[in-house]
Short mmCIF file of C-alpha atoms in Angstrom, two decimals:
data_model
loop_
_atom_site.label_atom_id
_atom_site.label_comp_id
_atom_site.label_asym_id
_atom_site.label_seq_id
_atom_site.Cartn_x
_atom_site.Cartn_y
_atom_site.Cartn_z
CA ASP A 8 -10.47 -9.90 48.60
CA ALA A 9 -7.59 -11.33 46.61
CA GLU A 10 -4.69 -8.97 46.11
CA ILE A 11 -1.05 -8.61 45.19
CA THR A 12 1.28 -6.77 47.54
CA GLN A 13 4.87 -5.59 47.33
CA SER A 14 7.34 -4.65 50.03
CA PRO A 15 9.01 -2.43 50.76
CA ARG A 16 7.26 0.40 48.89
CA HIS A 17 10.42 2.50 49.00
CA LYS A 18 14.04 1.42 49.39
CA ILE A 19 17.34 3.27 49.31
CA THR A 20 20.49 1.20 49.14
CA GLU A 21 24.14 1.54 48.24
CA THR A 22 26.01 0.28 45.21
CA GLY A 23 27.20 -3.30 45.66
CA ARG A 24 24.67 -4.33 48.29
CA GLN A 25 22.32 -7.26 47.81
CA VAL A 26 18.66 -6.24 47.81
CA THR A 27 15.52 -8.38 47.82
CA LEU A 28 12.11 -7.08 46.86
CA ALA A 29 9.11 -9.09 47.99
CA CYS A 30 5.96 -9.87 46.02
CA HIS A 31 3.00 -11.78 47.49
CA GLN A 32 -0.29 -12.61 45.77
CA THR A 33 -3.43 -14.20 47.14
CA TRP A 34 -5.07 -14.75 43.74
CA ASN A 35 -3.71 -18.32 43.66
CA HIS A 36 -2.28 -17.43 40.25
CA ASN A 37 0.25 -19.75 38.66
CA ASN A 38 2.01 -17.00 36.71
CA MET A 39 4.06 -14.22 38.29
CA PHE A 40 6.14 -11.48 36.68
CA TRP A 41 8.62 -8.76 37.61
CA TYR A 42 8.90 -5.54 35.58
CA ARG A 43 10.88 -2.37 35.92
CA GLN A 44 9.50 0.96 34.79
CA ASP A 45 11.75 3.80 33.67
CA LEU A 46 10.96 7.04 31.88
CA GLY A 47 11.08 6.56 28.14
CA HIS A 48 11.08 2.76 28.36
CA GLY A 49 7.68 1.85 29.67
CA LEU A 50 7.45 -1.52 31.43
CA ARG A 51 10.22 -4.01 30.76
CA LEU A 52 10.08 -7.64 31.81
CA ILE A 53 12.84 -8.82 34.16
CA HIS A 54 11.89 -12.38 35.13
CA TYR A 55 8.77 -14.49 35.16
CA SER A 56 7.50 -17.79 36.53
CA TYR A 57 4.75 -20.11 35.34
CA GLY A 58 4.64 -22.12 38.53
CA VAL A 59 6.52 -23.40 41.57
CA GLN A 60 10.19 -24.10 40.79
CA ASP A 61 9.81 -22.51 37.33
CA THR A 62 11.73 -19.30 36.51
CA ASN A 63 12.51 -17.64 33.17
CA LYS A 64 14.56 -14.67 32.05
CA GLY A 65 12.88 -11.67 30.55
CA GLU A 66 14.14 -8.81 28.40
CA VAL A 67 16.33 -7.17 31.08
CA SER A 68 17.36 -9.99 33.44
CA ASP A 69 21.08 -9.24 33.91
CA GLY A 70 21.88 -8.48 37.55
CA TYR A 71 18.58 -9.90 38.85
CA SER A 72 17.42 -13.30 40.06
CA VAL A 73 14.16 -14.84 41.26
CA SER A 74 13.09 -18.03 42.99
CA ARG A 75 9.64 -19.61 43.24
CA SER A 76 9.29 -21.90 46.22
CA ASN A 77 5.51 -21.54 46.58
CA THR A 78 2.54 -20.25 44.59
CA GLU A 79 2.11 -17.00 46.50
CA ASP A 80 5.60 -15.46 46.42
CA LEU A 81 8.18 -14.43 43.83
CA PRO A 82 10.99 -12.43 45.48
CA LEU A 83 13.30 -10.44 43.22
CA THR A 84 16.98 -10.22 44.23
CA LEU A 85 19.53 -7.75 43.01
CA GLU A 86 22.79 -9.57 43.61
CA SER A 87 24.98 -6.46 43.66
CA ALA A 88 22.97 -3.30 43.24
CA ALA A 89 24.09 -0.80 40.61
CA SER A 90 22.97 2.80 40.04
CA SER A 91 21.48 1.70 36.70
CA GLN A 92 19.03 -0.40 38.70
CA THR A 93 17.42 2.67 40.24
CA SER A 94 13.84 2.28 39.05
CA VAL A 95 10.29 1.49 40.01
CA TYR A 96 9.67 -2.25 40.18
CA PHE A 97 6.28 -3.86 39.63
CA CYS A 98 5.21 -7.38 40.32
CA ALA A 99 2.26 -8.91 38.47
CA SER A 100 0.38 -12.19 38.40
CA SER A 101 -2.02 -13.95 36.07
CA ALA A 102 -4.01 -17.16 35.82
CA ALA A 103 -2.47 -20.38 34.54
CA LEU A 104 -1.42 -20.89 30.93
CA GLY A 105 -4.20 -22.26 28.78
CA LEU A 106 -6.96 -20.42 30.64
CA ALA A 107 -8.88 -17.73 28.77
CA THR A 108 -7.72 -15.04 31.21
CA THR A 109 -4.05 -16.06 31.36
CA ASN A 110 -2.99 -12.84 29.62
CA GLU A 111 -4.80 -10.58 32.08
CA GLN A 112 -2.02 -9.53 34.43
CA PHE A 113 -2.79 -7.91 37.77
CA PHE A 114 -0.17 -5.55 39.16
CA GLY A 115 1.08 -4.72 42.62
CA PRO A 116 1.53 -1.11 43.82
CA GLY A 117 5.26 -1.02 43.01
CA THR A 118 8.55 -0.57 44.85
CA ARG A 119 10.62 2.54 44.25
CA LEU A 120 14.29 1.57 44.53
CA THR A 121 17.12 4.08 44.65
CA VAL A 122 20.71 2.86 44.41
CA LEU A 123 23.25 5.45 45.57
CA GLY B 30 12.68 -6.52 22.51
CA GLN B 31 9.64 -5.51 20.60
CA GLN B 32 7.68 -2.55 21.88
CA LEU B 33 4.23 -1.62 20.83
CA ASN B 34 3.93 1.82 19.24
CA GLN B 35 1.41 3.86 21.14
CA SER B 36 0.12 7.27 20.10
CA PRO B 37 -0.22 9.98 20.97
CA GLN B 38 2.53 10.12 23.58
CA SER B 39 0.62 12.75 25.54
CA MET B 40 -2.73 14.53 25.40
CA PHE B 41 -4.08 17.66 27.01
CA ILE B 42 -7.86 17.95 26.73
CA GLN B 43 -10.74 19.87 28.21
CA GLU B 44 -13.10 18.13 30.59
CA GLY B 45 -16.05 16.72 28.65
CA GLU B 46 -14.10 16.04 25.46
CA ASP B 47 -13.72 12.59 23.97
CA VAL B 48 -10.30 10.93 23.81
CA SER B 49 -8.84 8.48 21.30
CA MET B 50 -5.54 6.67 21.44
CA ASN B 51 -4.15 3.74 19.54
CA CYS B 52 -1.51 1.08 19.59
CA THR B 53 0.17 -0.66 16.67
CA SER B 54 2.45 -3.63 16.26
CA SER B 55 4.56 -4.90 13.40
CA SER B 56 3.37 -8.44 14.04
CA ILE B 57 0.04 -10.15 14.61
CA PHE B 58 -1.30 -10.21 18.16
CA ASN B 59 -3.74 -12.68 19.71
CA THR B 60 -4.68 -10.54 22.68
CA TRP B 61 -4.90 -6.80 23.31
CA LEU B 62 -5.26 -5.27 26.74
CA TRP B 63 -5.57 -1.71 27.97
CA TYR B 64 -4.29 -0.56 31.37
CA LYS B 65 -4.44 2.72 33.28
CA GLN B 66 -1.75 3.78 35.72
CA ASP B 67 -2.30 6.49 38.33
CA PRO B 68 0.73 8.27 39.84
CA GLY B 69 2.47 6.11 42.43
CA GLU B 70 0.36 3.06 41.66
CA GLY B 71 0.58 -0.04 39.53
CA PRO B 72 -1.26 -0.41 36.21
CA VAL B 73 -4.90 -1.45 36.48
CA LEU B 74 -6.53 -3.54 33.78
CA LEU B 75 -9.36 -1.69 32.00
CA ILE B 76 -10.33 -3.87 29.05
CA ALA B 77 -9.17 -7.18 27.55
CA LEU B 78 -9.80 -8.10 23.91
CA TYR B 79 -9.43 -11.59 22.50
CA LYS B 80 -10.90 -11.59 19.00
CA ALA B 81 -10.17 -9.60 15.83
CA GLY B 82 -12.86 -6.98 15.32
CA GLU B 83 -14.05 -7.26 18.92
CA LEU B 84 -15.46 -4.05 20.40
CA THR B 85 -15.75 -3.97 24.19
CA SER B 86 -16.96 -1.26 26.54
CA ASN B 87 -16.31 -0.59 30.21
CA GLY B 88 -18.38 2.41 31.26
CA ARG B 89 -17.18 5.42 29.26
CA LEU B 90 -14.29 3.41 27.83
CA THR B 91 -14.49 1.50 24.57
CA ALA B 92 -11.70 -0.53 23.02
CA GLN B 93 -11.43 -2.37 19.74
CA PHE B 94 -9.25 -5.22 18.52
CA GLY B 95 -8.23 -4.22 14.98
CA ILE B 96 -9.24 -6.40 12.06
CA THR B 97 -5.62 -6.75 10.93
CA ARG B 98 -4.74 -7.96 14.46
CA LYS B 99 -1.88 -5.48 14.41
CA ASP B 100 -3.60 -2.63 16.19
CA SER B 101 -6.04 -1.64 18.89
CA PHE B 102 -7.88 1.53 19.82
CA LEU B 103 -9.11 2.97 23.11
CA ASN B 104 -11.73 5.69 23.29
CA ILE B 105 -12.85 7.58 26.38
CA SER B 106 -16.06 9.54 26.08
CA ALA B 107 -16.94 12.69 28.01
CA SER B 108 -13.65 12.85 29.92
CA ILE B 109 -13.59 13.78 33.61
CA PRO B 110 -10.68 14.86 35.85
CA SER B 111 -10.20 11.39 37.32
CA ASP B 112 -9.38 10.07 33.84
CA VAL B 113 -5.95 11.65 34.29
CA GLY B 114 -3.15 9.09 34.17
CA ILE B 115 -1.02 7.05 31.84
CA TYR B 116 -2.74 4.55 29.58
CA PHE B 117 -0.83 1.52 28.37
CA CYS B 118 -1.71 -0.95 25.70
CA ALA B 119 -0.36 -4.49 26.00
CA GLY B 120 -0.65 -7.59 23.93
CA THR B 121 0.37 -11.15 23.34
CA ASN B 122 1.74 -12.22 19.98
CA THR B 123 1.38 -15.59 18.29
CA GLY B 124 4.40 -16.83 20.24
CA ASN B 125 2.59 -15.99 23.50
CA GLN B 126 5.10 -13.26 24.29
CA PHE B 127 3.68 -10.34 26.24
CA TYR B 128 4.56 -6.74 25.36
CA PHE B 129 3.67 -3.30 26.71
CA GLY B 130 3.27 -0.07 24.82
CA THR B 131 5.17 3.06 25.81
CA GLY B 132 2.10 4.76 27.25
CA THR B 133 -0.12 7.76 26.58
CA SER B 134 -0.15 10.43 29.26
CA LEU B 135 -3.59 12.03 29.59
CA THR B 136 -4.20 15.38 31.25
CA VAL B 137 -7.76 16.61 31.67
CA ILE B 138 -8.19 20.33 32.19
CA PRO B 139 -11.27 21.18 34.31
#
């Protein structure tokens, strides 16, 4: 069955370190998204991609970067981790733009990141 | 960024009761979706709505795309303990921007 996975599921790191969170989907979806979820803020969009080599900034992109070298993966990098980036991070994917189901996003299980 | 206004913020109900929650936006939306999130998991898509006035069911869940295109409703009939979780609305506006609501936390008391 097609799925979307994230790794690691839990990560503790120190302020200033570079951290990369992995996201892998086997839906063959063109679109991939990264969100962070914090109490009182719901889900906020960090970065998104509509296809290979395409990346776009979301609502809260400062301090994060992504790259899309293939269809299946969209890793999220925190260049220099800060305590304000302690959060739960979710990756999602959806079908290509223009398709009827393009807005139906499917989510991974999440990565809980703690920055000390 | 724009957030969808979801209400109520939390609900505590007895098993067997019906549940209603809604989501409103200040602008017109082309798509409304409803997700459920269990603790420690990612949101799972429950229902997707694509047309104003559309009423769609998924088992005991029923959702409606408001006629004004600025709101949507989710109803759960005859609640059971496994309905516990956080329910999120989401939608896409006319500029194809995707937004999530702030969530409704549902507790079902056996």
